[in-house]
Coordinates of C-alpha atoms in Angstrom, one line a residue:
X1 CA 17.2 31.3 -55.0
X2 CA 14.4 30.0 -57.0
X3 CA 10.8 30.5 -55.7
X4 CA 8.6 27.2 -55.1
X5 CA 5.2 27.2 -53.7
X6 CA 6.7 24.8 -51.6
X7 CA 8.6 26.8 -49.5
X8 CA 7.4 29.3 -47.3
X9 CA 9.3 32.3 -45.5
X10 CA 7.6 32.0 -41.6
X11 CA 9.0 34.7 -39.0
X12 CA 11.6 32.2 -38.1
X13 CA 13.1 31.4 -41.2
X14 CA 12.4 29.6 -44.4
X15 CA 10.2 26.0 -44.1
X16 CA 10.6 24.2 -47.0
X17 CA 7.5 21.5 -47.2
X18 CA 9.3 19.4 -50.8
X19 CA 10.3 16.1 -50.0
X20 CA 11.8 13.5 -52.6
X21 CA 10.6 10.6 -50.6
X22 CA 9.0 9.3 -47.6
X23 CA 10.2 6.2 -45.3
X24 CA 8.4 5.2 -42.4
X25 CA 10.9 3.2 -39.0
X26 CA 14.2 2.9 -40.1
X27 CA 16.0 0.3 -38.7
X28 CA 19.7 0.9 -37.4
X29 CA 22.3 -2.0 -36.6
X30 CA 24.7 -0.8 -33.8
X31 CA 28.0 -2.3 -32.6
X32 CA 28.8 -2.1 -29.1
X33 CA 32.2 -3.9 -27.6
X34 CA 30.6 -4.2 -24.0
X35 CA 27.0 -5.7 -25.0
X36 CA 27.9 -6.9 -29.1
X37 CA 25.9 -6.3 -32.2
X38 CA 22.2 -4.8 -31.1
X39 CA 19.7 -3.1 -33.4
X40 CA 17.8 0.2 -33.0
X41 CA 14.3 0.4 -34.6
X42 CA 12.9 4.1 -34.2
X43 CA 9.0 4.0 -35.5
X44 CA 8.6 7.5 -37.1
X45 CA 8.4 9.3 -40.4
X46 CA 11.9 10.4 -42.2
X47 CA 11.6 13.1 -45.3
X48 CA 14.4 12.8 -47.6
X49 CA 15.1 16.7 -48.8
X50 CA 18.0 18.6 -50.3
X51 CA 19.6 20.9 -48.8
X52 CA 18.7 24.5 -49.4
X53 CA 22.2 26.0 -48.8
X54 CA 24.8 23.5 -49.6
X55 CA 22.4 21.0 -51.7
X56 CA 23.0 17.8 -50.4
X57 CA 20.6 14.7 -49.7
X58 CA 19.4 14.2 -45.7
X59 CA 16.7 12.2 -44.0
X60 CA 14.8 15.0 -42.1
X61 CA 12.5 13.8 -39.0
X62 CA 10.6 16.9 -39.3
X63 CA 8.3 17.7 -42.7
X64 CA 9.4 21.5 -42.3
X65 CA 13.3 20.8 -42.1
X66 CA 15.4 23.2 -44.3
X67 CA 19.0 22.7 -43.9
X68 CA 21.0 19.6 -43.1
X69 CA 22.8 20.5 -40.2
X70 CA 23.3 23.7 -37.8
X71 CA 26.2 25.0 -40.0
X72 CA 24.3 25.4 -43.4
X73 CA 21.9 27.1 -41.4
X74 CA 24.0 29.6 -39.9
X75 CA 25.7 30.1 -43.2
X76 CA 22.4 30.6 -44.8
X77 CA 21.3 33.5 -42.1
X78 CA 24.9 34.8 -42.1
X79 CA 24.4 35.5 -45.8
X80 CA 20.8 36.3 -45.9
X81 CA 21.8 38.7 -42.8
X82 CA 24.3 40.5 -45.5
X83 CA 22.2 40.7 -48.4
X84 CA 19.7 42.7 -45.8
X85 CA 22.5 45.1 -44.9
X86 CA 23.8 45.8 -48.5

């Protein structure tokens, strides 16, 4: 894994702080058989970042976020947690 000044090892894991691009709301169109078509509008900043383990694209909510979902995340401390023992 490359270095970047961007990402930082804290006590609880890696933060990485590089984004690619920054939307602010995001609007979200929702079917619903009981109540029909109905939209979703959540006012907040999303971070699009790349996945540090299996290098995909994902909207992140937080600036910090790291992995894309739980999974990569456990993979990525199951094999830092090996590299340790070695």
């Amino acid at each position: 894994m490359k270095t970047d000044k961007k990402l930082v090892q804290g006590k609880n894991g890696l933060r990485n702080y590089h984004f690619e691009e920054v939307k602010k709301g995001k609007i979200i169109n929702h079917y619903d058989p009981n109540f029909g078509h109905y939209t979703e509008v959540w006012k907040s900043f999303f971070y699009k970042k790349k996945c540090l383990y299996c290098s995909n694209e994902f909207e992140g909510k937080r600036l910090d976020a790291t992995f894309c979902s739980q999974s990569c995340q456990k993979a990525h401390k199951r094999l830092r947690k090996n590299i340790d023992i070695s």
